[in-house]
Every structure is written in structure tokens, then in C-alpha cells.
Amino acid sequence: MNEDLDLEVRARSFRDYINENRKIKDILTWVWRTFLSVENKRTIKQIMAVVLLGNLLNVLGSYYAIRNIIDGIVENNDVFLWRGFMALGIILVGARFVNLWRNILRERFFADFGAKMNDRISRLFFEKSLGTHNSEDNILNESNISKGHERLTEMIYTTVIDGPDMFVGLSVALIALWLIQPVVALIITCMTALYFIWGGLINYRIMVEGYPIEKMWRYLNRFRKERWKNVERVKSNAKEKEELAMLGNYYNEAITLDLKLWSAVLKLWFNRSIVSVFIFLGAFIYGVRQVRVGNLSPGWIYPIFWRLARLQNQIS
């Protein structure tokens, strides 16, 4: 059968899996050097700083403002209440300005990046000789260039938009928890490590078992397109039923393995989420107990819960 049905995998050991993931770092390094201007790099650093400022404001909102409001209600203390409400108002207004600043920086980044990428890709494409274009037309064509352009844009979007929010948010949340209640922070740090290790093992399984399945889907798509393109030949040889049967067989072979893999992966993700729920509850119960025995004021219940919930959502 076609080579795309060969069930050879790229990663046969966990070391191979690590090496495959290192390619992502190499790609990002190449993109950083090739497609990002000095202005783009400066804007990324500014975005990171603004995201950090936004997360610090969120921490102040829960750790200072909301805590004072709750303590003021519990202790019937007007000073705590006014202090909390004034701080909350200032923080909320400040957060709106920070979000506006961050969004403007992001738009400015993508405007500059789009111009740089458009020029660089077109320049690299036109620099190839006519002979190269003719001999490598199956690879060096408009369709593949467009796909690469789209994937590069998606990767940069994830790196610039989702990356800073997750990395900075997770770091600030963990540091803030360590400052309030080290035992709770230690529990959540262990949960975070478990999440990443568990996720790495799941991704390893997806790579090992999913790569041959992906080859089967690629073969099926090419097979179907060829039959559609050469429909005259199929009909002139009265091969409709035979071709339909082959399409059905190839689909059934691929979907059977695909469903088996993703059903197992979904169950592993579910098991991981269940474990995280119990770890989350354990950490929160410990934090509440510290409030109950008097080591923390009642106002700390909300910041602890909010930080724990935010951490769990960020790593889920």
C-alpha cells in the first residue's frame, strides 16, 4: 500500500519525543530572527510588561481590596469597608487603562509583523530561480506558501496573545500564593507539576499513536481528490462501486484507530481533571482552616479561593 499507510512512527522513546518538541523552540527562534523586526521585539517586551502590570492589579484587587471589604463586613469596621471600596474602584479603573494599552500594543505588533512577514515571504519566494520553481512545483507552490503563511500567523498569535497571559498569570498567581500561605502554594505547585508531567505523557501517546493515523487520513484525502479529479476515467471504466467501496474501507480503517486513540486520551484528560479537583479542594480546605484557627483573617478566604480557581483554570 501507499507509503502513507506505513505505520512507522517518529518517536519511539520519550527522548525522541523531547527531541521532537525541541523543534518548536528551533522554529520560534527562526521566526524571531527572520520575521520580527527590532520594533516587533520591543513591542513584545512591552506587552509582557503590561500583562504583568495587569496581573499585579488583579492580585491587589483580591488580596487587598476584596479582603478589606470582607473583613469590614465581618468585623463591622467602616474603615476597612471604605478602604476596600476605594482601592477596588482605583484598581478597576486602572485595569481598564492597562487592558486598553495591552490591546493597542497587540494591534501595533500585528500591523508591523504583517508587513514584515508579507515582504519577507514574498522576497524569499521570488529569490528562487525559475528552474527551482519548475522542478519543485509540487512543494514550492502558491497553496503550500499560503498554508505556511496561515500557520505562521496562528503560531505567532498564540505566542503573543495566549503565551504571555498564561505564563505571566501562572507565575504571578503562584508567587502570590507563596507569599500568603506557603503550604497551599506548595500543594498547588505539586498539582501544576503533575499537570505538566501528565500532559506530557498524554502528548507522547498522541504523537506515537496519532502520527500513523494522520498518515492514513492524508492518504485517504489524496485518494479521494484523485478520484474526483479523474472522474471521467472512473466512469468510463465503470469503477464507481469499486472506488466507493475502497473509500469506505480506507475511512473505516482510519476512523476506527482515530476513535480508539481519542477516546483513551479524553479519559486520561478526565482522570487528570478529577485528580486536580481533589487537590484543589484539599488546598482550599487547608486555607479555610487557617482562617478558622485565627492564623488568617476571614477576608483571606476570597483571595485564596480566587487564586486557586484561577490557577486551576490556567493549567486545565
PDB file of C-alpha atoms in Angstrom:
ATOM      1  CA  MET A   1       0.000   0.000   0.000  1.00  0.00           C
ATOM      2  CA  ASN A   2       0.960   3.616  -0.319  1.00  0.00           C
ATOM      3  CA  GLU A   3       3.808   4.776   1.908  1.00  0.00           C
ATOM      4  CA  ASP A   4       1.375   6.963   3.882  1.00  0.00           C
ATOM      5  CA  LEU A   5      -0.075   3.757   5.310  1.00  0.00           C
ATOM      6  CA  ASP A   6       3.295   2.697   6.651  1.00  0.00           C
ATOM      7  CA  LEU A   7       2.857   2.676  10.435  1.00  0.00           C
ATOM      8  CA  GLU A   8       6.361   3.858  11.207  1.00  0.00           C
ATOM      9  CA  VAL A   9       6.373   6.496  13.965  1.00  0.00           C
ATOM     10  CA  ARG A  10       8.730   9.377  14.535  1.00  0.00           C
ATOM     11  CA  ALA A  11       9.052   8.970  18.300  1.00  0.00           C
ATOM     12  CA  ARG A  12       9.926   5.509  19.608  1.00  0.00           C
ATOM     13  CA  SER A  13      11.119   6.661  23.037  1.00  0.00           C
ATOM     14  CA  PHE A  14      10.469   9.536  25.398  1.00  0.00           C
ATOM     15  CA  ARG A  15      13.825  11.026  24.405  1.00  0.00           C
ATOM     16  CA  ASP A  16      12.640  11.097  20.791  1.00  0.00           C
ATOM     17  CA  TYR A  17       9.503  12.873  21.990  1.00  0.00           C
ATOM     18  CA  ILE A  18      11.605  15.500  23.763  1.00  0.00           C
ATOM     19  CA  ASN A  19      13.697  15.972  20.625  1.00  0.00           C
ATOM     20  CA  GLU A  20      10.551  16.431  18.529  1.00  0.00           C
ATOM     21  CA  ASN A  21       9.338  19.133  20.899  1.00  0.00           C
ATOM     22  CA  ARG A  22      12.682  20.901  20.695  1.00  0.00           C
ATOM     23  CA  LYS A  23      11.886  21.579  17.063  1.00  0.00           C
ATOM     24  CA  ILE A  24       9.200  24.000  18.246  1.00  0.00           C
ATOM     25  CA  LYS A  25      11.885  26.010  20.011  1.00  0.00           C
ATOM     26  CA  ASP A  26      14.015  25.981  16.848  1.00  0.00           C
ATOM     27  CA  ILE A  27      11.059  27.179  14.760  1.00  0.00           C
ATOM     28  CA  LEU A  28      10.282  30.003  17.181  1.00  0.00           C
ATOM     29  CA  THR A  29      13.955  31.019  17.198  1.00  0.00           C
ATOM     30  CA  TRP A  30      13.975  31.063  13.380  1.00  0.00           C
ATOM     31  CA  VAL A  31      10.767  33.130  13.304  1.00  0.00           C
ATOM     32  CA  TRP A  32      12.203  35.532  15.903  1.00  0.00           C
ATOM     33  CA  ARG A  33      15.299  36.129  13.788  1.00  0.00           C
ATOM     34  CA  THR A  34      13.678  36.082  10.343  1.00  0.00           C
ATOM     35  CA  PHE A  35      10.273  37.729  10.614  1.00  0.00           C
ATOM     36  CA  LEU A  36      10.417  40.004  13.668  1.00  0.00           C
ATOM     37  CA  SER A  37      11.846  43.485  13.326  1.00  0.00           C
ATOM     38  CA  VAL A  38      13.511  45.404  16.127  1.00  0.00           C
ATOM     39  CA  GLU A  39      10.221  47.222  16.660  1.00  0.00           C
ATOM     40  CA  ASN A  40       8.321  43.908  16.893  1.00  0.00           C
ATOM     41  CA  LYS A  41      10.695  42.596  19.543  1.00  0.00           C
ATOM     42  CA  ARG A  42      10.420  45.809  21.535  1.00  0.00           C
ATOM     43  CA  THR A  43       6.610  45.609  21.355  1.00  0.00           C
ATOM     44  CA  ILE A  44       6.611  42.012  22.635  1.00  0.00           C
ATOM     45  CA  LYS A  45       8.624  43.091  25.671  1.00  0.00           C
ATOM     46  CA  GLN A  46       6.181  45.933  26.259  1.00  0.00           C
ATOM     47  CA  ILE A  47       3.250  43.514  26.015  1.00  0.00           C
ATOM     48  CA  MET A  48       4.882  41.258  28.610  1.00  0.00           C
ATOM     49  CA  ALA A  49       5.353  44.234  30.946  1.00  0.00           C
ATOM     50  CA  VAL A  50       1.740  45.378  30.522  1.00  0.00           C
ATOM     51  CA  VAL A  51       0.393  41.844  31.087  1.00  0.00           C
ATOM     52  CA  LEU A  52       2.492  41.671  34.268  1.00  0.00           C
ATOM     53  CA  LEU A  53       1.052  45.001  35.424  1.00  0.00           C
ATOM     54  CA  GLY A  54      -2.483  43.770  34.726  1.00  0.00           C
ATOM     55  CA  ASN A  55      -1.929  40.611  36.759  1.00  0.00           C
ATOM     56  CA  LEU A  56      -0.477  42.604  39.650  1.00  0.00           C
ATOM     57  CA  LEU A  57      -3.595  44.790  39.653  1.00  0.00           C
ATOM     58  CA  ASN A  58      -5.739  41.641  39.784  1.00  0.00           C
ATOM     59  CA  VAL A  59      -3.742  40.433  42.773  1.00  0.00           C
ATOM     60  CA  LEU A  60      -4.198  43.779  44.543  1.00  0.00           C
ATOM     61  CA  GLY A  61      -7.909  43.674  43.789  1.00  0.00           C
ATOM     62  CA  SER A  62      -8.419  40.343  45.559  1.00  0.00           C
ATOM     63  CA  TYR A  63      -5.647  40.402  48.168  1.00  0.00           C
ATOM     64  CA  TYR A  64      -6.192  43.974  49.354  1.00  0.00           C
ATOM     65  CA  ALA A  65      -9.491  45.463  48.189  1.00  0.00           C
ATOM     66  CA  ILE A  66     -11.851  42.480  48.468  1.00  0.00           C
ATOM     67  CA  ARG A  67     -10.109  41.240  51.627  1.00  0.00           C
ATOM     68  CA  ASN A  68     -10.663  44.597  53.330  1.00  0.00           C
ATOM     69  CA  ILE A  69     -14.315  44.645  52.280  1.00  0.00           C
ATOM     70  CA  ILE A  70     -14.937  41.154  53.693  1.00  0.00           C
ATOM     71  CA  ASP A  71     -13.046  41.932  56.895  1.00  0.00           C
ATOM     72  CA  GLY A  72     -15.010  45.161  57.234  1.00  0.00           C
ATOM     73  CA  ILE A  73     -18.307  43.270  56.959  1.00  0.00           C
ATOM     74  CA  VAL A  74     -17.252  40.536  59.411  1.00  0.00           C
ATOM     75  CA  GLU A  75     -15.779  42.973  61.977  1.00  0.00           C
ATOM     76  CA  ASN A  76     -18.341  45.736  61.303  1.00  0.00           C
ATOM     77  CA  ASN A  77     -15.442  48.093  60.595  1.00  0.00           C
ATOM     78  CA  ASP A  78     -16.284  51.081  58.373  1.00  0.00           C
ATOM     79  CA  VAL A  79     -12.613  51.956  57.904  1.00  0.00           C
ATOM     80  CA  PHE A  80     -11.907  48.574  56.294  1.00  0.00           C
ATOM     81  CA  LEU A  81     -15.010  48.916  54.126  1.00  0.00           C
ATOM     82  CA  TRP A  82     -14.172  52.380  52.794  1.00  0.00           C
ATOM     83  CA  ARG A  83     -10.537  51.418  52.300  1.00  0.00           C
ATOM     84  CA  GLY A  84     -11.566  48.334  50.354  1.00  0.00           C
ATOM     85  CA  PHE A  85     -14.117  50.097  48.144  1.00  0.00           C
ATOM     86  CA  MET A  86     -11.784  52.979  47.336  1.00  0.00           C
ATOM     87  CA  ALA A  87      -8.965  50.591  46.472  1.00  0.00           C
ATOM     88  CA  LEU A  88     -11.314  48.448  44.378  1.00  0.00           C
ATOM     89  CA  GLY A  89     -12.520  51.455  42.386  1.00  0.00           C
ATOM     90  CA  ILE A  90      -8.986  52.665  41.678  1.00  0.00           C
ATOM     91  CA  ILE A  91      -7.839  49.159  40.721  1.00  0.00           C
ATOM     92  CA  LEU A  92     -10.803  48.535  38.388  1.00  0.00           C
ATOM     93  CA  VAL A  93     -10.288  51.837  36.558  1.00  0.00           C
ATOM     94  CA  GLY A  94      -6.561  51.205  36.361  1.00  0.00           C
ATOM     95  CA  ALA A  95      -7.178  47.721  34.973  1.00  0.00           C
ATOM     96  CA  ARG A  96      -9.302  49.193  32.155  1.00  0.00           C
ATOM     97  CA  PHE A  97      -6.463  51.511  31.146  1.00  0.00           C
ATOM     98  CA  VAL A  98      -3.998  48.593  31.253  1.00  0.00           C
ATOM     99  CA  ASN A  99      -6.269  46.448  29.048  1.00  0.00           C
ATOM    100  CA  LEU A 100      -6.592  49.302  26.553  1.00  0.00           C
ATOM    101  CA  TRP A 101      -2.820  49.740  26.479  1.00  0.00           C
ATOM    102  CA  ARG A 102      -2.283  45.994  26.010  1.00  0.00           C
ATOM    103  CA  ASN A 103      -4.791  45.765  23.129  1.00  0.00           C
ATOM    104  CA  ILE A 104      -3.250  48.762  21.347  1.00  0.00           C
ATOM    105  CA  LEU A 105       0.216  47.204  21.672  1.00  0.00           C
ATOM    106  CA  ARG A 106      -1.080  43.924  20.250  1.00  0.00           C
ATOM    107  CA  GLU A 107      -2.675  45.643  17.256  1.00  0.00           C
ATOM    108  CA  ARG A 108       0.514  47.603  16.655  1.00  0.00           C
ATOM    109  CA  PHE A 109       2.550  44.392  16.822  1.00  0.00           C
ATOM    110  CA  PHE A 110       0.405  42.547  14.275  1.00  0.00           C
ATOM    111  CA  ALA A 111       0.382  45.553  11.942  1.00  0.00           C
ATOM    112  CA  ASP A 112       4.202  45.651  11.910  1.00  0.00           C
ATOM    113  CA  PHE A 113       4.544  41.865  11.857  1.00  0.00           C
ATOM    114  CA  GLY A 114       2.098  41.512   8.962  1.00  0.00           C
ATOM    115  CA  ALA A 115       4.071  43.983   6.847  1.00  0.00           C
ATOM    116  CA  LYS A 116       7.383  42.279   7.679  1.00  0.00           C
ATOM    117  CA  MET A 117       6.059  38.773   7.012  1.00  0.00           C
ATOM    118  CA  ASN A 118       4.365  39.790   3.761  1.00  0.00           C
ATOM    119  CA  ASP A 119       7.603  41.310   2.463  1.00  0.00           C
ATOM    120  CA  ARG A 120       9.902  38.548   3.737  1.00  0.00           C
ATOM    121  CA  ILE A 121       7.878  35.585   2.432  1.00  0.00           C
ATOM    122  CA  SER A 122       7.364  37.209  -0.970  1.00  0.00           C
ATOM    123  CA  ARG A 123      11.054  38.111  -1.143  1.00  0.00           C
ATOM    124  CA  LEU A 124      12.135  34.532  -0.299  1.00  0.00           C
ATOM    125  CA  PHE A 125       9.664  33.183  -2.872  1.00  0.00           C
ATOM    126  CA  PHE A 126      10.856  35.478  -5.676  1.00  0.00           C
ATOM    127  CA  GLU A 127      14.534  34.869  -4.876  1.00  0.00           C
ATOM    128  CA  LYS A 128      14.220  31.246  -6.036  1.00  0.00           C
ATOM    129  CA  SER A 129      15.315  30.685  -9.623  1.00  0.00           C
ATOM    130  CA  LEU A 130      12.820  29.824 -12.349  1.00  0.00           C
ATOM    131  CA  GLY A 131      14.394  26.378 -12.613  1.00  0.00           C
ATOM    132  CA  THR A 132      13.813  25.767  -8.911  1.00  0.00           C
ATOM    133  CA  HIS A 133      10.183  26.834  -9.243  1.00  0.00           C
ATOM    134  CA  ASN A 134       9.684  24.427 -12.159  1.00  0.00           C
ATOM    135  CA  SER A 135      11.494  21.460 -10.578  1.00  0.00           C
ATOM    136  CA  GLU A 136       9.920  21.857  -7.127  1.00  0.00           C
ATOM    137  CA  ASP A 137       6.458  22.924  -8.190  1.00  0.00           C
ATOM    138  CA  ASN A 138       4.854  20.219  -6.031  1.00  0.00           C
ATOM    139  CA  ILE A 139       6.332  21.856  -2.911  1.00  0.00           C
ATOM    140  CA  LEU A 140       7.130  25.435  -3.907  1.00  0.00           C
ATOM    141  CA  ASN A 141       3.638  26.494  -4.968  1.00  0.00           C
ATOM    142  CA  GLU A 142       1.019  29.050  -4.002  1.00  0.00           C
ATOM    143  CA  SER A 143      -1.075  26.576  -1.991  1.00  0.00           C
ATOM    144  CA  ASN A 144       1.782  25.459   0.258  1.00  0.00           C
ATOM    145  CA  ILE A 145       3.050  29.023   0.702  1.00  0.00           C
ATOM    146  CA  SER A 146      -0.451  30.131   1.745  1.00  0.00           C
ATOM    147  CA  LYS A 147      -0.744  27.270   4.243  1.00  0.00           C
ATOM    148  CA  GLY A 148       2.630  28.149   5.722  1.00  0.00           C
ATOM    149  CA  HIS A 149       1.616  31.801   5.922  1.00  0.00           C
ATOM    150  CA  GLU A 150      -1.588  30.906   7.807  1.00  0.00           C
ATOM    151  CA  ARG A 151       0.132  28.511  10.217  1.00  0.00           C
ATOM    152  CA  LEU A 152       2.878  31.009  10.953  1.00  0.00           C
ATOM    153  CA  THR A 153       0.275  33.674  11.709  1.00  0.00           C
ATOM    154  CA  GLU A 154      -1.606  31.295  14.031  1.00  0.00           C
ATOM    155  CA  MET A 155       1.610  30.354  15.841  1.00  0.00           C
ATOM    156  CA  ILE A 156       2.586  33.995  16.351  1.00  0.00           C
ATOM    157  CA  TYR A 157      -0.921  34.814  17.546  1.00  0.00           C
ATOM    158  CA  THR A 158      -0.751  32.038  20.144  1.00  0.00           C
ATOM    159  CA  THR A 159       2.725  33.108  21.236  1.00  0.00           C
ATOM    160  CA  VAL A 160       1.946  36.815  21.544  1.00  0.00           C
ATOM    161  CA  ILE A 161      -1.670  36.633  22.811  1.00  0.00           C
ATOM    162  CA  ASP A 162      -2.057  33.403  24.783  1.00  0.00           C
ATOM    163  CA  GLY A 163       1.576  32.879  25.797  1.00  0.00           C
ATOM    164  CA  PRO A 164       2.139  35.998  27.940  1.00  0.00           C
ATOM    165  CA  ASP A 165      -1.296  35.697  29.593  1.00  0.00           C
ATOM    166  CA  MET A 166      -0.694  32.097  30.624  1.00  0.00           C
ATOM    167  CA  PHE A 167       2.989  32.368  31.588  1.00  0.00           C
ATOM    168  CA  VAL A 168       2.765  35.666  33.488  1.00  0.00           C
ATOM    169  CA  GLY A 169      -0.610  34.838  35.025  1.00  0.00           C
ATOM    170  CA  LEU A 170       0.562  31.446  36.278  1.00  0.00           C
ATOM    171  CA  SER A 171       3.801  32.883  37.673  1.00  0.00           C
ATOM    172  CA  VAL A 172       2.112  35.791  39.459  1.00  0.00           C
ATOM    173  CA  ALA A 173      -0.583  33.527  40.905  1.00  0.00           C
ATOM    174  CA  LEU A 174       1.963  31.048  42.282  1.00  0.00           C
ATOM    175  CA  ILE A 175       4.209  33.766  43.734  1.00  0.00           C
ATOM    176  CA  ALA A 176       1.229  35.488  45.364  1.00  0.00           C
ATOM    177  CA  LEU A 177       0.098  32.207  46.948  1.00  0.00           C
ATOM    178  CA  TRP A 178       3.594  31.544  48.274  1.00  0.00           C
ATOM    179  CA  LEU A 179       3.539  34.962  49.966  1.00  0.00           C
ATOM    180  CA  ILE A 180       0.155  34.337  51.625  1.00  0.00           C
ATOM    181  CA  GLN A 181       0.131  30.659  52.531  1.00  0.00           C
ATOM    182  CA  PRO A 182       3.214  28.594  51.601  1.00  0.00           C
ATOM    183  CA  VAL A 183       1.557  25.243  52.382  1.00  0.00           C
ATOM    184  CA  VAL A 184      -1.335  25.971  49.993  1.00  0.00           C
ATOM    185  CA  ALA A 185       1.171  27.192  47.404  1.00  0.00           C
ATOM    186  CA  LEU A 186       3.218  24.000  47.789  1.00  0.00           C
ATOM    187  CA  ILE A 187       0.108  21.862  47.183  1.00  0.00           C
ATOM    188  CA  ILE A 188      -0.792  23.845  44.061  1.00  0.00           C
ATOM    189  CA  THR A 189       2.802  23.793  42.818  1.00  0.00           C
ATOM    190  CA  CYS A 190       2.726  19.998  43.061  1.00  0.00           C
ATOM    191  CA  MET A 191      -0.596  19.987  41.207  1.00  0.00           C
ATOM    192  CA  THR A 192       0.884  22.176  38.473  1.00  0.00           C
ATOM    193  CA  ALA A 193       3.905  19.872  38.110  1.00  0.00           C
ATOM    194  CA  LEU A 194       1.572  16.859  37.970  1.00  0.00           C
ATOM    195  CA  TYR A 195      -0.483  18.548  35.269  1.00  0.00           C
ATOM    196  CA  PHE A 196       2.515  19.222  33.051  1.00  0.00           C
ATOM    197  CA  ILE A 197       4.001  15.739  33.532  1.00  0.00           C
ATOM    198  CA  TRP A 198       0.646  14.068  32.921  1.00  0.00           C
ATOM    199  CA  GLY A 199       0.051  16.282  29.890  1.00  0.00           C
ATOM    200  CA  GLY A 200       3.491  15.432  28.502  1.00  0.00           C
ATOM    201  CA  LEU A 201       2.756  11.711  28.762  1.00  0.00           C
ATOM    202  CA  ILE A 202      -0.600  12.181  27.040  1.00  0.00           C
ATOM    203  CA  ASN A 203       1.009  14.197  24.238  1.00  0.00           C
ATOM    204  CA  TYR A 204       3.654  11.497  23.878  1.00  0.00           C
ATOM    205  CA  ARG A 205       0.935   8.910  23.359  1.00  0.00           C
ATOM    206  CA  ILE A 206      -0.812  11.164  20.828  1.00  0.00           C
ATOM    207  CA  MET A 207       2.443  11.553  18.905  1.00  0.00           C
ATOM    208  CA  VAL A 208       3.266   7.841  18.872  1.00  0.00           C
ATOM    209  CA  GLU A 209      -0.207   6.557  18.023  1.00  0.00           C
ATOM    210  CA  GLY A 210      -1.565   9.606  16.219  1.00  0.00           C
ATOM    211  CA  TYR A 211       1.180  10.033  13.623  1.00  0.00           C
ATOM    212  CA  PRO A 212       0.365   6.842  11.672  1.00  0.00           C
ATOM    213  CA  ILE A 213      -3.347   7.688  11.874  1.00  0.00           C
ATOM    214  CA  GLU A 214      -2.613  11.118  10.433  1.00  0.00           C
ATOM    215  CA  LYS A 215      -0.759   9.435   7.566  1.00  0.00           C
ATOM    216  CA  MET A 216      -3.832   7.316   6.893  1.00  0.00           C
ATOM    217  CA  TRP A 217      -6.074  10.406   6.771  1.00  0.00           C
ATOM    218  CA  ARG A 218      -3.664  12.157   4.388  1.00  0.00           C
ATOM    219  CA  TYR A 219      -3.672   9.145   2.108  1.00  0.00           C
ATOM    220  CA  LEU A 220      -7.474   8.985   2.149  1.00  0.00           C
ATOM    221  CA  ASN A 221      -7.767  12.681   1.273  1.00  0.00           C
ATOM    222  CA  ARG A 222      -5.337  12.334  -1.634  1.00  0.00           C
ATOM    223  CA  PHE A 223      -7.063   9.181  -2.849  1.00  0.00           C
ATOM    224  CA  ARG A 224     -10.477  10.910  -2.808  1.00  0.00           C
ATOM    225  CA  LYS A 225      -9.196  14.038  -4.579  1.00  0.00           C
ATOM    226  CA  GLU A 226      -7.549  11.931  -7.302  1.00  0.00           C
ATOM    227  CA  ARG A 227     -10.803  10.034  -7.930  1.00  0.00           C
ATOM    228  CA  TRP A 228     -12.791  13.265  -8.088  1.00  0.00           C
ATOM    229  CA  LYS A 229     -10.239  14.810 -10.441  1.00  0.00           C
ATOM    230  CA  ASN A 230     -10.201  11.759 -12.731  1.00  0.00           C
ATOM    231  CA  VAL A 231     -13.939  11.120 -12.636  1.00  0.00           C
ATOM    232  CA  GLU A 232     -14.030  10.564 -16.415  1.00  0.00           C
ATOM    233  CA  ARG A 233     -11.620   7.634 -16.106  1.00  0.00           C
ATOM    234  CA  VAL A 234     -13.580   6.157 -13.197  1.00  0.00           C
ATOM    235  CA  LYS A 235     -16.902   6.328 -15.037  1.00  0.00           C
ATOM    236  CA  SER A 236     -15.538   5.180 -18.390  1.00  0.00           C
ATOM    237  CA  ASN A 237     -14.189   2.037 -16.700  1.00  0.00           C
ATOM    238  CA  ALA A 238     -17.388   1.522 -14.655  1.00  0.00           C
ATOM    239  CA  LYS A 239     -15.404   1.634 -11.398  1.00  0.00           C
ATOM    240  CA  GLU A 240     -17.851   3.724  -9.325  1.00  0.00           C
ATOM    241  CA  LYS A 241     -18.871   0.947  -6.930  1.00  0.00           C
ATOM    242  CA  GLU A 242     -15.305  -0.314  -6.547  1.00  0.00           C
ATOM    243  CA  GLU A 243     -13.927   3.163  -5.835  1.00  0.00           C
ATOM    244  CA  LEU A 244     -16.736   3.900  -3.343  1.00  0.00           C
ATOM    245  CA  ALA A 245     -16.004   0.624  -1.553  1.00  0.00           C
ATOM    246  CA  MET A 246     -12.300   1.465  -1.339  1.00  0.00           C
ATOM    247  CA  LEU A 247     -13.091   4.946   0.008  1.00  0.00           C
ATOM    248  CA  GLY A 248     -15.344   3.402   2.646  1.00  0.00           C
ATOM    249  CA  ASN A 249     -12.723   0.839   3.649  1.00  0.00           C
ATOM    250  CA  TYR A 250      -9.950   3.425   3.988  1.00  0.00           C
ATOM    251  CA  TYR A 251     -12.245   5.668   6.035  1.00  0.00           C
ATOM    252  CA  ASN A 252     -13.285   2.835   8.352  1.00  0.00           C
ATOM    253  CA  GLU A 253      -9.648   1.818   8.928  1.00  0.00           C
ATOM    254  CA  ALA A 254      -8.657   5.376   9.852  1.00  0.00           C
ATOM    255  CA  ILE A 255     -11.704   6.264  11.954  1.00  0.00           C
ATOM    256  CA  THR A 256     -11.521   3.040  13.986  1.00  0.00           C
ATOM    257  CA  LEU A 257      -7.987   3.809  15.150  1.00  0.00           C
ATOM    258  CA  ASP A 258      -8.780   7.514  15.490  1.00  0.00           C
ATOM    259  CA  LEU A 259     -11.775   6.911  17.782  1.00  0.00           C
ATOM    260  CA  LYS A 260      -9.832   4.416  19.867  1.00  0.00           C
ATOM    261  CA  LEU A 261      -6.965   6.858  20.414  1.00  0.00           C
ATOM    262  CA  TRP A 262      -9.048   9.941  21.206  1.00  0.00           C
ATOM    263  CA  SER A 263     -11.450   8.045  23.456  1.00  0.00           C
ATOM    264  CA  ALA A 264      -8.441   6.949  25.511  1.00  0.00           C
ATOM    265  CA  VAL A 265      -6.980  10.476  25.507  1.00  0.00           C
ATOM    266  CA  LEU A 266     -10.275  12.035  26.627  1.00  0.00           C
ATOM    267  CA  LYS A 267     -10.470   9.549  29.509  1.00  0.00           C
ATOM    268  CA  LEU A 268      -6.908  10.429  30.550  1.00  0.00           C
ATOM    269  CA  TRP A 269      -7.731  14.154  30.468  1.00  0.00           C
ATOM    270  CA  PHE A 270     -10.865  13.452  32.512  1.00  0.00           C
ATOM    271  CA  ASN A 271      -8.889  11.476  35.105  1.00  0.00           C
ATOM    272  CA  ARG A 272      -6.379  14.308  35.352  1.00  0.00           C
ATOM    273  CA  SER A 273      -9.155  16.847  35.918  1.00  0.00           C
ATOM    274  CA  ILE A 274     -10.721  14.697  38.658  1.00  0.00           C
ATOM    275  CA  VAL A 275      -7.380  14.432  40.454  1.00  0.00           C
ATOM    276  CA  SER A 276      -6.962  18.220  40.213  1.00  0.00           C
ATOM    277  CA  VAL A 277     -10.407  18.769  41.765  1.00  0.00           C
ATOM    278  CA  PHE A 278      -9.442  16.830  44.897  1.00  0.00           C
ATOM    279  CA  ILE A 279      -6.080  18.608  45.119  1.00  0.00           C
ATOM    280  CA  PHE A 280      -7.880  21.950  44.727  1.00  0.00           C
ATOM    281  CA  LEU A 281     -10.365  21.046  47.466  1.00  0.00           C
ATOM    282  CA  GLY A 282      -7.552  19.909  49.762  1.00  0.00           C
ATOM    283  CA  ALA A 283      -5.662  23.169  49.307  1.00  0.00           C
ATOM    284  CA  PHE A 284      -8.808  25.260  49.832  1.00  0.00           C
ATOM    285  CA  ILE A 285      -9.827  23.302  52.942  1.00  0.00           C
ATOM    286  CA  TYR A 286      -6.376  23.917  54.415  1.00  0.00           C
ATOM    287  CA  GLY A 287      -6.660  27.645  53.662  1.00  0.00           C
ATOM    288  CA  VAL A 288     -10.128  27.830  55.280  1.00  0.00           C
ATOM    289  CA  ARG A 289      -8.789  26.024  58.330  1.00  0.00           C
ATOM    290  CA  GLN A 290      -6.081  28.666  58.693  1.00  0.00           C
ATOM    291  CA  VAL A 291      -8.826  31.290  58.756  1.00  0.00           C
ATOM    292  CA  ARG A 292     -10.857  29.291  61.274  1.00  0.00           C
ATOM    293  CA  VAL A 293      -7.995  28.857  63.754  1.00  0.00           C
ATOM    294  CA  GLY A 294      -7.164  32.551  63.522  1.00  0.00           C
ATOM    295  CA  ASN A 295      -3.929  32.463  61.553  1.00  0.00           C
ATOM    296  CA  LEU A 296      -5.589  34.479  58.754  1.00  0.00           C
ATOM    297  CA  SER A 297      -8.438  36.985  58.800  1.00  0.00           C
ATOM    298  CA  PRO A 298     -11.803  35.965  57.199  1.00  0.00           C
ATOM    299  CA  GLY A 299     -11.077  38.287  54.285  1.00  0.00           C
ATOM    300  CA  TRP A 300      -8.378  35.918  53.055  1.00  0.00           C
ATOM    301  CA  ILE A 301     -10.945  33.244  52.097  1.00  0.00           C
ATOM    302  CA  TYR A 302     -11.833  35.001  48.838  1.00  0.00           C
ATOM    303  CA  PRO A 303      -8.236  35.707  47.679  1.00  0.00           C
ATOM    304  CA  ILE A 304      -7.209  32.118  48.394  1.00  0.00           C
ATOM    305  CA  PHE A 305     -10.218  30.679  46.561  1.00  0.00           C
ATOM    306  CA  TRP A 306      -9.864  33.110  43.636  1.00  0.00           C
ATOM    307  CA  ARG A 307      -6.165  32.383  43.197  1.00  0.00           C
ATOM    308  CA  LEU A 308      -6.683  28.626  43.435  1.00  0.00           C
ATOM    309  CA  ALA A 309      -9.523  28.705  40.917  1.00  0.00           C
ATOM    310  CA  ARG A 310      -7.538  30.915  38.529  1.00  0.00           C
ATOM    311  CA  LEU A 311      -4.533  28.618  38.714  1.00  0.00           C
ATOM    312  CA  GLN A 312      -6.662  25.566  38.065  1.00  0.00           C
ATOM    313  CA  ASN A 313      -8.292  27.216  35.038  1.00  0.00           C
ATOM    314  CA  GLN A 314      -4.940  28.313  33.606  1.00  0.00           C
ATOM    315  CA  ILE A 315      -3.358  24.858  33.728  1.00  0.00           C
ATOM    316  CA  SER A 316      -6.511  22.938  32.722  1.00  0.00           C
TER     317      SER A 316
END
